[in-house]
Amino acid sequence: MTHLLITLTVEPPGIRVTWLLDGVALSVGDTIGRLPLSIAGAPTLQLDDEMVTAHDRLGAVPLLMSVSEDDDPEPRRCWQVGRSTSGPIELSYLAESVTEEPLPATAPLELRAEGGGLSGVLKCFLVLPPGPEDLTFTLRWNGPVRKGQSAGRWMAVTSLGEADGDDGELAGTGLELLGDTYVMCGDLADRHHRDGELSTWWLTPPGIDVEAFSARLGTTYQVMSEAFDAPAHPYRVFLRTHPHRGANASAHPASFAMAVNPANPLNEASLYETVAHELVHEWLHLDGPVEEVTWFSEGAADYYSLVLPFRSGLLDEESFLRAVNFEAREAYANPRRDLHLRQAQKVFFSDFLAHRLPYARGMFYLADLDARLRSATSGEQSVDDVVRFVVRQRRQGRRTSVEQWCAQVQQILPDPEMPMLDSLVFTGTGRPGEGSFGTRFVQKTIQVPVLDLGFDPSTLMTRQIRGLVPGGAAERAGLREGEIVDLPRYPDIVRLDVGDVLTVGVTRDGQAVRTAIPLTGATAPVPCWVRRSAP
């Protein structure tokens, strides 16, 4: 049996990583460890040959580092041994935290320092052996030592559990689980809140009412576990800060991480929607290439983070419709709306507008499928039944592909499902049909401005004008490349209608200047849901 013992020792300016791999014998040229150059747009460690050392029972093991492509293909660093190994192999290096400002649309994955502590996902700073996939592992922490004494308030909290003080050990099985484990360590004694099985952790005050946030989130978690027929278990929310508007988040085993801006926090509704979205990731996944399955993981998260709280009374009708209609505008008046989903996936982490397509298209496909299933079975079956099939498959260790999803749908509906999936999701040419989101609402079509403001979409997050288009709307309004602008929140901009004006503030020569960008360009037909009038 192959076992990996990882020891994480907190020391300036990061974490000393030491691992001991037992049960593997390597020959000259075999790979001992791998680390991608980036993960989902987040940077990993910049390590070279001399920064990583290895030893076995015979002494030092020479290493050679090279860069290659993995199966995705994404470039990664690989370390090969310069001689055959004997006995357990020890690898050691210092993982320094990233200091560059995080990108606007990138999940908070990289190892980053704040509030006297550290947080990040292991696969961003842990050099992983190539296999076997089912190896067992033990994760051990050594807290910081000050004047010969350990820091008494120091804690390490991970996706796998919590450890007080020094040498807290956690165990598991599988390289995928290990790599996707999120960690946070520091003075966390008074920087967490619990609500039932759900707990929230932070190193820097996040600028929100954490107690109220955790209470509503804990109830939502319970509602979702019941809806997906999956038992609740300890679930952890990791909050860290970033300088951008909005919140970036990522799902991990029994946990998720979210970056927020304490100086410009999300309003309660937006924050709740973001968090509820991430909770769904605990259960709903399809297996296959990322460009073929992101629509499900992200679209189902958007769909159920609205539908389930609405059904249970945690979300009122006005908030529900506002969120649904906002997402319809995001999808169908999006300047990138004609992209095939595979094209959108190529720029998923660099183009803010293309990034939103899998989310919205997946959500409206599921709403459309729900209406078709209910209509065909007189309300006896719904999209929930197909989704529970996916959850059961995953619980039993079975994979579910897009083809199997379609096959499951076709056990209920007579026509092939792939053309509908292609139209509503992959090409984006289709639109959700009548009855989507239930008979309580009526669907109509409105004309919405295409959000082409004459600068790169990242400006909506960073508030610094980049990619100013010569002759575009922003330049005609007098804005300049590189200027810091005061913009409304992105959701408020998306909700503007034909004839509205986007008012932008900018400071020049110490003077605040307001300028207006009229929304007079192209428009697009967008579905909109309203409450059905009483007969």
XYZ file of C-alpha atoms in Angstrom:
535
model
C 0.000 0.000 0.000
C 1.370 3.413 -0.997
C 1.171 6.053 1.723
C 2.052 9.746 1.657
C 2.782 11.608 4.904
C 2.691 15.386 4.395
C 3.976 17.767 7.047
C 3.168 21.467 6.659
C 5.312 23.670 8.897
C 4.415 27.349 9.103
C 7.519 29.536 8.801
C 8.206 32.908 7.198
C 7.477 33.605 4.410
C 5.118 30.674 3.871
C 4.928 26.946 4.543
C 7.741 24.417 4.644
C 6.384 21.370 2.810
C 7.884 17.985 3.620
C 6.429 14.727 2.483
C 7.432 11.102 2.870
C 6.294 8.650 0.179
C 6.357 5.019 1.235
C 5.635 1.971 -0.928
C 7.072 3.218 -4.237
C 10.413 2.414 -5.886
C 11.539 4.713 -8.696
C 14.031 4.121 -11.492
C 16.257 6.694 -13.183
C 14.088 9.209 -15.075
C 10.851 8.331 -13.256
C 8.658 11.229 -12.110
C 8.591 11.880 -8.382
C 6.323 14.940 -8.380
C 4.179 17.279 -10.473
C 2.849 20.809 -10.095
C 0.815 22.710 -12.750
C 2.009 26.199 -13.726
C -1.455 27.516 -12.915
C -4.825 26.121 -11.851
C -8.071 27.693 -13.080
C -6.166 30.922 -13.700
C -4.605 30.991 -10.211
C -0.789 30.938 -9.958
C 1.095 28.060 -8.364
C 4.618 28.041 -6.889
C 7.563 29.148 -8.988
C 9.902 26.285 -8.103
C 13.108 25.211 -9.821
C 15.494 22.258 -9.385
C 17.493 23.719 -6.493
C 14.412 24.695 -4.458
C 13.171 21.103 -4.194
C 15.296 18.469 -2.473
C 14.799 14.723 -2.136
C 16.350 11.984 0.045
C 15.963 8.253 0.578
C 17.808 5.695 2.744
C 20.900 6.046 0.526
C 21.084 9.822 0.871
C 20.357 12.731 -1.452
C 18.398 11.971 -4.631
C 19.312 14.261 -7.579
C 16.285 15.820 -9.279
C 15.734 17.204 -12.763
C 12.852 19.592 -13.366
C 11.152 20.002 -16.742
C 7.921 21.539 -18.055
C 5.465 19.335 -19.932
C 1.758 19.174 -20.756
C -0.699 17.008 -18.868
C -3.835 15.362 -20.223
C -5.929 18.588 -20.384
C -3.414 19.751 -21.794
C -2.078 22.297 -19.295
C 1.637 22.933 -18.756
C 3.085 21.626 -15.513
C 6.436 21.198 -13.815
C 7.676 17.641 -13.418
C 10.556 16.432 -11.256
C 12.390 13.238 -12.286
C 14.850 11.312 -10.147
C 18.488 11.081 -11.273
C 19.002 7.612 -9.809
C 16.989 4.634 -8.617
C 15.505 5.072 -5.163
C 15.614 2.788 -2.148
C 13.024 2.860 0.606
C 10.753 5.765 1.556
C 11.398 9.000 -0.379
C 11.366 12.394 1.327
C 10.705 15.600 -0.637
C 11.095 19.084 0.837
C 10.787 22.736 -0.259
C 9.528 26.118 0.939
C 6.140 27.249 -0.421
C 6.106 31.045 -0.427
C 2.787 32.865 -0.562
C 1.764 34.757 -3.701
C 2.073 38.536 -3.393
C 0.742 39.708 -6.770
C -2.792 41.139 -6.793
C -5.371 38.448 -7.652
C -7.116 38.660 -11.000
C -10.768 39.825 -10.987
C -12.401 36.584 -12.170
C -9.991 34.064 -10.639
C -11.023 31.756 -7.794
C -9.116 32.211 -4.485
C -6.948 29.119 -4.913
C -3.333 30.288 -4.667
C -1.437 30.231 -1.372
C -1.902 33.744 0.024
C -1.043 35.439 3.323
C -3.427 37.712 5.234
C -4.330 38.510 8.817
C -1.181 36.818 10.100
C -2.172 33.503 8.523
C -2.263 31.630 5.222
C -4.884 30.023 2.997
C -5.081 28.226 -0.340
C -5.822 24.928 -2.028
C -3.160 22.230 -1.684
C -2.802 21.545 -5.408
C -1.570 25.128 -5.875
C 1.463 24.601 -3.637
C 1.787 20.862 -2.974
C 4.010 18.918 -5.387
C 2.035 15.711 -5.843
C 3.461 12.297 -6.715
C 2.151 10.825 -9.995
C 0.257 8.040 -8.287
C -1.256 5.719 -7.538
C -4.543 7.625 -7.519
C -5.818 5.652 -4.528
C -2.846 6.204 -2.249
C -3.605 6.898 1.394
C -2.335 10.106 2.941
C -1.879 11.781 6.287
C -1.737 15.568 6.538
C 0.152 16.895 9.560
C 0.533 20.520 10.657
C 3.277 22.190 12.673
C 2.202 25.625 13.828
C 4.511 28.643 14.131
C 6.955 28.649 17.029
C 7.692 31.845 18.914
C 10.381 32.017 21.598
C 10.378 28.257 21.903
C 6.607 28.139 22.465
C 3.877 27.317 19.967
C 1.282 29.980 19.268
C -1.603 28.924 21.529
C -4.382 30.471 19.434
C -3.103 29.021 16.191
C -5.392 26.611 14.339
C -5.340 24.745 11.043
C -8.688 24.167 9.337
C -9.091 22.242 6.082
C -11.759 20.696 3.896
C -11.034 17.465 5.769
C -11.329 18.719 9.330
C -9.946 20.953 12.062
C -6.790 20.730 14.143
C -6.073 22.808 17.257
C -2.488 23.589 18.169
C 0.528 21.694 16.798
C 0.709 18.391 14.956
C -2.975 18.126 14.153
C -3.342 15.150 11.804
C -5.960 14.496 9.145
C -6.163 11.479 6.861
C -7.801 10.456 3.597
C -7.500 8.430 0.411
C -6.897 9.582 -3.147
C -4.710 12.119 -4.949
C -7.733 14.038 -6.225
C -9.110 14.525 -2.710
C -5.706 15.557 -1.397
C -5.047 18.082 -4.158
C -8.495 19.651 -3.899
C -8.291 20.104 -0.129
C -8.507 23.741 0.973
C -6.458 24.862 3.959
C -6.490 27.895 6.259
C -4.187 28.392 9.227
C -3.586 31.218 11.675
C -5.199 32.816 14.714
C -8.675 31.382 14.119
C -9.811 30.930 17.719
C -12.253 33.848 17.491
C -12.460 34.035 13.710
C -15.124 31.459 12.983
C -18.835 30.880 13.471
C -20.854 27.646 13.535
C -24.445 26.943 12.594
C -25.241 23.254 12.848
C -23.042 21.286 10.469
C -21.869 24.441 8.713
C -19.018 26.664 9.920
C -17.481 29.848 8.500
C -13.782 30.780 8.898
C -11.783 33.934 8.124
C -8.356 35.495 8.741
C -9.390 39.099 8.038
C -12.825 40.519 8.958
C -14.817 40.103 5.712
C -17.039 43.153 6.170
C -20.302 41.202 6.519
C -22.559 40.032 9.349
C -20.990 36.580 9.624
C -23.483 35.275 12.190
C -26.543 36.119 10.064
C -24.717 34.926 6.955
C -23.901 31.553 8.549
C -27.415 31.061 9.941
C -29.138 31.505 6.572
C -26.475 29.470 4.844
C -26.786 26.629 7.357
C -30.533 26.398 6.730
C -29.970 26.425 2.966
C -27.422 23.639 3.276
C -29.960 21.489 5.096
C -32.634 22.205 2.454
C -30.256 21.179 -0.328
C -29.124 17.969 1.343
C -32.761 16.911 1.676
C -33.612 17.877 -1.921
C -30.724 15.841 -3.339
C -31.444 12.949 -0.954
C -27.926 13.207 0.464
C -27.142 13.347 4.208
C -25.660 16.537 5.642
C -22.168 16.410 7.149
C -19.649 19.007 8.399
C -19.226 21.705 5.779
C -16.771 24.616 5.983
C -16.800 28.042 4.345
C -13.457 29.833 3.994
C -13.581 33.619 3.533
C -10.623 35.631 2.392
C -10.261 39.117 0.960
C -9.495 40.595 -2.454
C -9.523 44.170 -3.831
C -12.214 43.706 -6.495
C -15.944 44.158 -6.610
C -18.089 41.094 -6.239
C -17.035 37.706 -4.905
C -14.957 34.950 -6.468
C -15.416 31.443 -5.141
C -14.440 27.820 -5.643
C -15.906 24.535 -4.425
C -13.871 21.890 -2.609
C -14.640 18.635 -0.784
C -17.212 19.455 1.910
C -16.215 23.122 1.722
C -15.860 26.171 -0.439
C -13.693 29.270 -0.470
C -14.812 32.779 -1.318
C -12.899 36.023 -1.757
C -14.749 39.234 -0.834
C -13.837 42.914 -0.595
C -14.380 44.194 2.992
C -14.183 47.792 1.771
C -16.928 47.210 -0.792
C -18.936 44.178 0.407
C -21.668 42.550 -1.597
C -25.226 43.303 -0.614
C -27.009 40.536 1.282
C -28.920 39.186 -1.728
C -25.853 38.952 -3.978
C -23.736 37.390 -1.264
C -26.404 34.802 -0.465
C -26.778 33.870 -4.150
C -23.026 33.420 -4.497
C -22.785 31.231 -1.410
C -25.855 29.145 -2.230
C -24.430 28.557 -5.721
C -21.247 27.105 -4.247
C -23.147 24.815 -1.883
C -24.709 22.979 -4.830
C -21.244 21.948 -6.009
C -21.079 19.583 -3.054
C -23.442 17.218 -4.894
C -23.816 17.971 -8.615
C -21.133 16.948 -11.107
C -20.962 15.347 -14.545
C -17.839 13.544 -15.725
C -15.989 14.403 -18.906
C -13.874 17.132 -20.539
C -14.352 20.489 -18.861
C -15.745 22.103 -22.015
C -18.512 19.487 -22.080
C -19.550 19.499 -18.412
C -19.029 23.020 -17.011
C -22.552 23.959 -18.127
C -23.902 21.335 -15.711
C -21.763 22.016 -12.651
C -22.153 25.787 -12.918
C -25.619 25.884 -14.501
C -27.085 23.464 -11.963
C -25.498 25.504 -9.178
C -27.160 28.677 -10.483
C -30.482 26.877 -11.019
C -30.770 25.122 -7.666
C -29.303 27.989 -5.637
C -32.392 29.940 -6.722
C -35.091 27.292 -7.127
C -34.586 25.402 -3.850
C -34.468 28.478 -1.562
C -37.509 29.840 -3.427
C -39.472 26.619 -2.923
C -38.629 26.544 0.782
C -39.429 30.206 1.447
C -35.829 31.297 2.036
C -36.024 33.476 -1.094
C -39.019 35.675 -1.823
C -40.678 35.940 -5.227
C -39.322 39.393 -6.005
C -35.726 38.337 -5.294
C -36.190 35.131 -7.277
C -37.487 36.930 -10.383
C -34.828 39.613 -10.100
C -32.091 36.959 -10.107
C -33.601 34.934 -12.967
C -34.157 37.985 -15.174
C -30.694 39.316 -14.410
C -29.160 36.046 -15.582
C -31.279 36.105 -18.748
C -29.803 39.509 -19.590
C -26.304 38.205 -18.818
C -26.785 35.361 -21.267
C -28.838 36.694 -24.157
C -27.627 40.324 -24.336
C -24.031 39.293 -23.738
C -21.566 40.609 -26.376
C -20.133 37.040 -26.393
C -23.574 35.416 -26.764
C -22.756 33.852 -30.163
C -19.719 31.940 -28.892
C -19.878 28.167 -28.955
C -19.391 26.904 -25.421
C -16.094 25.272 -26.348
C -14.822 28.666 -27.524
C -16.062 30.290 -24.340
C -14.252 27.669 -22.266
C -10.912 28.591 -23.886
C -11.186 32.122 -22.446
C -13.138 31.083 -19.340
C -10.635 32.626 -16.905
C -9.568 35.633 -18.970
C -12.828 36.989 -20.423
C -15.337 38.039 -17.781
C -18.327 38.005 -20.165
C -17.517 34.664 -21.821
C -17.015 33.247 -18.324
C -20.731 33.699 -17.587
C -22.075 31.737 -20.576
C -21.868 28.175 -19.133
C -23.587 29.336 -15.940
C -26.540 31.023 -17.612
C -27.046 28.605 -20.495
C -26.902 25.633 -18.136
C -29.442 27.204 -15.803
C -31.960 27.986 -18.536
C -31.526 24.545 -20.109
C -32.388 22.908 -16.770
C -35.405 25.186 -16.343
C -36.550 24.300 -19.867
C -35.971 20.568 -19.282
C -37.918 20.739 -16.021
C -40.908 22.224 -17.883
C -40.732 19.574 -20.617
C -40.490 16.699 -18.127
C -43.379 17.975 -16.009
C -45.529 18.505 -19.099
C -44.801 15.019 -20.490
C -45.556 13.269 -17.184
C -48.449 15.443 -15.932
C -46.202 16.703 -13.170
C -45.133 13.249 -11.983
C -41.463 13.741 -12.903
C -39.117 16.693 -13.128
C -35.495 17.585 -13.687
C -34.970 16.807 -9.991
C -35.419 13.107 -10.754
C -32.644 13.158 -13.361
C -30.373 15.112 -11.036
C -30.933 12.649 -8.182
C -29.868 9.888 -10.583
C -26.545 11.730 -11.044
C -26.148 12.122 -7.270
C -26.824 8.412 -6.682
C -24.331 7.445 -9.377
C -21.634 9.578 -7.795
C -22.365 8.225 -4.304
C -21.911 4.703 -5.655
C -18.587 5.637 -7.263
C -19.946 5.592 -10.821
C -19.223 8.205 -13.463
C -21.992 10.006 -15.364
C -21.196 11.510 -18.771
C -23.186 13.941 -20.899
C -24.299 10.994 -23.028
C -25.582 9.153 -19.940
C -27.396 12.304 -18.849
C -29.164 12.446 -22.224
C -29.937 8.735 -22.081
C -31.544 9.168 -18.654
C -33.687 12.047 -19.951
C -34.747 9.951 -22.945
C -36.161 7.325 -20.642
C -38.862 9.904 -19.923
C -39.055 12.012 -23.099
C -39.531 10.445 -26.548
C -37.158 12.649 -28.582
C -33.333 12.663 -28.511
C -32.079 15.119 -25.909
C -28.697 16.003 -27.416
C -30.145 18.424 -30.028
C -31.871 20.353 -27.226
C -28.681 20.409 -25.206
C -26.747 21.593 -28.239
C -29.233 24.372 -28.987
C -29.728 25.697 -25.466
C -26.223 25.132 -24.104
C -23.429 24.569 -26.605
C -24.400 26.925 -29.441
C -26.719 29.160 -27.437
C -29.115 29.554 -30.360
C -32.145 28.222 -28.473
C -34.258 29.855 -25.799
C -36.086 28.279 -22.833
C -39.697 27.373 -23.598
C -43.003 28.150 -21.942
C -43.398 26.871 -18.412
C -39.747 27.294 -17.500
C -39.607 28.080 -13.761
C -43.197 26.872 -13.375
C -46.713 27.883 -14.258
C -46.679 30.590 -11.599
C -44.832 32.857 -14.051
C -45.354 34.082 -17.604
C -42.465 34.445 -20.023
C -42.230 37.400 -22.384
C -39.498 38.877 -24.601
C -37.953 42.313 -24.140
C -35.253 44.252 -26.005
C -32.120 44.755 -23.896
C -28.970 46.804 -24.696
C -25.945 44.696 -25.604
C -23.386 45.549 -22.932
C -20.660 46.934 -25.204
C -19.378 50.026 -23.377
C -16.207 50.530 -25.375
C -13.659 49.050 -22.947
C -12.492 45.624 -21.806
C -15.092 43.892 -19.588
C -12.501 43.455 -16.808
C -12.968 47.176 -16.157
C -16.341 46.329 -14.591
C -14.465 44.442 -11.866
C -11.173 46.329 -11.499
C -12.631 49.826 -12.087
C -9.533 50.717 -14.112
C -10.189 51.294 -17.806
C -8.382 48.781 -19.976
C -8.774 48.071 -23.674
C -10.422 51.386 -24.522
C -11.937 51.033 -27.999
C -11.092 53.936 -30.333
C -14.335 55.653 -31.267
C -16.272 53.475 -28.808
C -18.925 54.636 -26.355
C -16.477 55.192 -23.464
C -14.013 57.206 -25.536
C -16.810 59.318 -26.996
C -17.875 60.063 -23.419
C -14.366 61.374 -22.695
C -12.895 58.454 -20.740
C -9.213 57.581 -21.102
C -7.136 54.415 -20.981
C -5.918 53.593 -17.448
C -8.252 55.945 -15.606
C -9.771 54.777 -12.322
C -13.523 55.081 -12.653
C -16.432 54.973 -10.230
C -18.948 52.573 -11.772
C -22.241 51.161 -10.536
C -22.125 47.486 -9.543
C -22.101 45.076 -12.473
C -25.643 43.738 -11.769
C -26.961 47.308 -11.777
C -25.310 47.955 -15.156
C -26.723 44.765 -16.661
C -30.224 45.780 -15.550
C -30.131 49.063 -17.524
C -32.641 49.332 -20.380
C -32.700 50.934 -23.814
C -32.558 54.718 -23.427
C -30.921 54.571 -19.982
C -27.613 56.302 -19.292
C -24.631 54.781 -17.496
C -23.177 57.482 -15.251
C -19.449 57.141 -14.588
C -17.301 59.083 -12.141
C -13.607 59.867 -12.649
C -11.116 62.082 -10.788
C -8.910 64.371 -12.881
C -6.470 66.903 -11.482
C -8.037 66.421 -8.066
C -11.518 67.193 -9.335
C -14.382 64.688 -9.422
C -15.925 64.553 -12.890
C -19.155 62.777 -13.845
C -19.732 61.630 -17.400
C -22.587 59.745 -19.058
C -22.487 56.851 -21.518
C -25.862 56.557 -23.303
C -26.980 52.988 -24.057
C -27.929 53.615 -27.663
C -26.105 50.779 -29.411
C -27.299 47.339 -30.477
C -30.055 45.489 -28.622
C -30.949 41.814 -28.290
C -34.226 39.962 -27.573
C -34.115 38.562 -24.037
C -36.657 36.335 -22.232
C -38.146 37.832 -19.092
C -40.369 36.226 -16.431
C -43.176 38.010 -14.587
C -45.815 36.829 -12.167
C -48.916 35.465 -13.878
C -51.935 37.717 -13.419
C -54.874 36.307 -11.467
C -57.733 35.155 -13.771
